[in-house]
PDB file of C-alpha atoms in Angstrom:
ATOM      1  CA  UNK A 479     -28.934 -29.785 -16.969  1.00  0.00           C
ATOM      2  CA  UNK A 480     -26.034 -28.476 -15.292  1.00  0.00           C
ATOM      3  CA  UNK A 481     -27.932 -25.117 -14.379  1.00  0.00           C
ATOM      4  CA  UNK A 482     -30.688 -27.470 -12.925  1.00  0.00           C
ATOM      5  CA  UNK A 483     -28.429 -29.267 -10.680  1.00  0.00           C
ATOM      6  CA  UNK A 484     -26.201 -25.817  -9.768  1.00  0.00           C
ATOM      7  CA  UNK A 485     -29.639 -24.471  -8.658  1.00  0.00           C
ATOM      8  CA  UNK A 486     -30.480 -27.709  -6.312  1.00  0.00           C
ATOM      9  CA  UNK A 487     -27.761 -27.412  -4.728  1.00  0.00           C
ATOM     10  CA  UNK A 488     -28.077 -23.835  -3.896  1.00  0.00           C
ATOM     11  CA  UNK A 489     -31.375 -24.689  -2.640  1.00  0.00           C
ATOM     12  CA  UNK A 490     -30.413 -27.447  -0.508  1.00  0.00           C
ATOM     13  CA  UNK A 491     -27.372 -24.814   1.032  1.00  0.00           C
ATOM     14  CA  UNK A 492     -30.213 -22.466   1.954  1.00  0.00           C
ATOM     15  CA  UNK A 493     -32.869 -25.291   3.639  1.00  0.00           C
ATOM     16  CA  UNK A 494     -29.927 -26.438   5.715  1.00  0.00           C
ATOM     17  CA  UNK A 495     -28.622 -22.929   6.782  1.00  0.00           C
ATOM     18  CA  UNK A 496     -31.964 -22.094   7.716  1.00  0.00           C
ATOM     19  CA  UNK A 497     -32.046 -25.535   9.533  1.00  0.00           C
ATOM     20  CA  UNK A 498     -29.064 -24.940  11.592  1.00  0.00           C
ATOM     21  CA  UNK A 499     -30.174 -20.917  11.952  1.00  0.00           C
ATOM     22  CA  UNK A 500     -33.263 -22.136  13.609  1.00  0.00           C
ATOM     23  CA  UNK A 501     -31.673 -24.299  16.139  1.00  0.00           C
ATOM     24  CA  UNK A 502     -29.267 -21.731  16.987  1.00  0.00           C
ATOM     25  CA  UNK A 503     -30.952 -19.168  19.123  1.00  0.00           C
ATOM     26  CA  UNK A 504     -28.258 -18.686  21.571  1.00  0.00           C
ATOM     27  CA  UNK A 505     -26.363 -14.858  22.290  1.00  0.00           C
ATOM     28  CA  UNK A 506     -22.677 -15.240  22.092  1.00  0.00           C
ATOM     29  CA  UNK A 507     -20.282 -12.241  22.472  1.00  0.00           C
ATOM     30  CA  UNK A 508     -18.359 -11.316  19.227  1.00  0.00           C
ATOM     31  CA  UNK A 509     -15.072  -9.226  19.604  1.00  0.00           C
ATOM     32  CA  UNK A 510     -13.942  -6.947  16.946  1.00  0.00           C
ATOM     33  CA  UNK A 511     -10.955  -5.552  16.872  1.00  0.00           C
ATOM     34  CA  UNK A 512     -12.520  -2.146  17.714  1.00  0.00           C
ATOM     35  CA  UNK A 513     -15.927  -3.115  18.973  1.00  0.00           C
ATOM     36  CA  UNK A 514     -17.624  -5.774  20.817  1.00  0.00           C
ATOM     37  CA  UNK A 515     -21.352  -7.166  19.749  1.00  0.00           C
ATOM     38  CA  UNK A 516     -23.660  -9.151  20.940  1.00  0.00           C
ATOM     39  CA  UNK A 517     -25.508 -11.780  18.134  1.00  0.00           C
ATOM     40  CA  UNK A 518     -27.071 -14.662  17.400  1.00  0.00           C
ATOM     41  CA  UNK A 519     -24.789 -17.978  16.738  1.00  0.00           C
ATOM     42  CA  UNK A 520     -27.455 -17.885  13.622  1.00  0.00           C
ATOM     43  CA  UNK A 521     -26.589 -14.114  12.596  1.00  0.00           C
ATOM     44  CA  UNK A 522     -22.750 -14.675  12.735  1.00  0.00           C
ATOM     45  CA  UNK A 523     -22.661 -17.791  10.603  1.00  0.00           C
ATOM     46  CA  UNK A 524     -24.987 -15.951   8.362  1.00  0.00           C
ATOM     47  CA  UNK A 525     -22.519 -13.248   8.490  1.00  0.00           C
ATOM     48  CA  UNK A 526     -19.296 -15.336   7.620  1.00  0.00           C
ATOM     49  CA  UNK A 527     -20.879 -17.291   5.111  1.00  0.00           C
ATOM     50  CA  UNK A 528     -21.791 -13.850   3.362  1.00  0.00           C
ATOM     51  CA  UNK A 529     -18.060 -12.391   3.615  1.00  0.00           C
ATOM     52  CA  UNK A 530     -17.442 -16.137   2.335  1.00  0.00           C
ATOM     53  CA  UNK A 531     -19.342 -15.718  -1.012  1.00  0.00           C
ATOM     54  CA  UNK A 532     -18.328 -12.114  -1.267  1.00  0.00           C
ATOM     55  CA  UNK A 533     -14.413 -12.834  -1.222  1.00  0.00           C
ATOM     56  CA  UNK A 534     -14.818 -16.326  -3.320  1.00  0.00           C
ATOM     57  CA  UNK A 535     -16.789 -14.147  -6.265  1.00  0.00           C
ATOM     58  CA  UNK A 536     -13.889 -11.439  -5.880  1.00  0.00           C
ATOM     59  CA  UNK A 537     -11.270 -13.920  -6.385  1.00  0.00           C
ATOM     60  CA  UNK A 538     -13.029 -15.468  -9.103  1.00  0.00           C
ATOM     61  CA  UNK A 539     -13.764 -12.322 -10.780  1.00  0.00           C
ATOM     62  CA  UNK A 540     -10.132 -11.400 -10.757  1.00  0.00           C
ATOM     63  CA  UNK A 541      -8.986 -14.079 -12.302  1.00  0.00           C
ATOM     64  CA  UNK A 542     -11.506 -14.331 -15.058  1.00  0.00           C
ATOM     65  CA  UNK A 543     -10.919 -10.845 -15.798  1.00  0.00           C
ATOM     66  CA  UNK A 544      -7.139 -11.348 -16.472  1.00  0.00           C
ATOM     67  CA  UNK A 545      -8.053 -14.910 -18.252  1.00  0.00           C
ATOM     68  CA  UNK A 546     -10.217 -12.062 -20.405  1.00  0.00           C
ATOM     69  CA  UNK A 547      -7.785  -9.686 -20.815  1.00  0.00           C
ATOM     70  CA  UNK A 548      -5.359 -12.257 -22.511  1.00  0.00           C
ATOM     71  CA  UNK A 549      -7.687 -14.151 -24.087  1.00  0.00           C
ATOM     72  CA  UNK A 550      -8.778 -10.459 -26.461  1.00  0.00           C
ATOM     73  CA  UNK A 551      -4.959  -9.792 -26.945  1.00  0.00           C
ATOM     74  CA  UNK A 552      -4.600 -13.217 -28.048  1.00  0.00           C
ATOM     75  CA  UNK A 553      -7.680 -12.838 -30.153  1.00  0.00           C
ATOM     76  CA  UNK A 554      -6.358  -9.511 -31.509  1.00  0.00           C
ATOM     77  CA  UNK A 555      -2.814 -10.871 -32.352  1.00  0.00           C
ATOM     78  CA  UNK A 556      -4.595 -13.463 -34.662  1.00  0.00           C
ATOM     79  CA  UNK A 557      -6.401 -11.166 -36.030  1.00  0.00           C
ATOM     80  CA  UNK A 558      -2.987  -8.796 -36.810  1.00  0.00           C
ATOM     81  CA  UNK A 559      -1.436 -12.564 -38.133  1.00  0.00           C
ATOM     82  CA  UNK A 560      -4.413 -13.634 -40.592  1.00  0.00           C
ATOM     83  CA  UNK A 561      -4.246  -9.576 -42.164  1.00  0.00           C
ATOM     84  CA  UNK A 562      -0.415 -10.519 -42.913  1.00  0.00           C
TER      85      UNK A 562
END
């Protein structure tokens, strides 16, 4: 149930980026801090929302990997305690 509702919600993200992409047609001038490009106001939030996703899961991962780390020392200690 709570994959099924994860999964409509994801879906409803996507039908209203690609609402709000379509309506969006207009060239805007993006400055870099070395370059300069010209995009679509559609292409640059599609852009930031994938650097977005991409730093979220990183900072996500990095915590569940140390939550991991000390959950399998924890694990191992109890297993060092019941041998005793």
């Amino acid at each position: 149930m709570k994959g099924l509702a994860f999964l409509l919600c994801i879906i409803a993200i996507l039908v209203l980026a690609i609402a709000v992409g379509s309506q969006n047609d207009a060239v805007i001038s993006v400055n870099y801090l070395i370059a300069k490009a010209d995009m679509t106001v559609a292409t640059l939030i599609a852009i930031a929302l994938g650097l977005g996703v991409v730093v979220g899961v990183l900072a996500i991962l990095s915590s569940w990997l140390t939550l991991r780390v000390k959950l399998m020392r924890a694990q191992a200690k109890l297993n060092k305690l019941q041998k005793e």
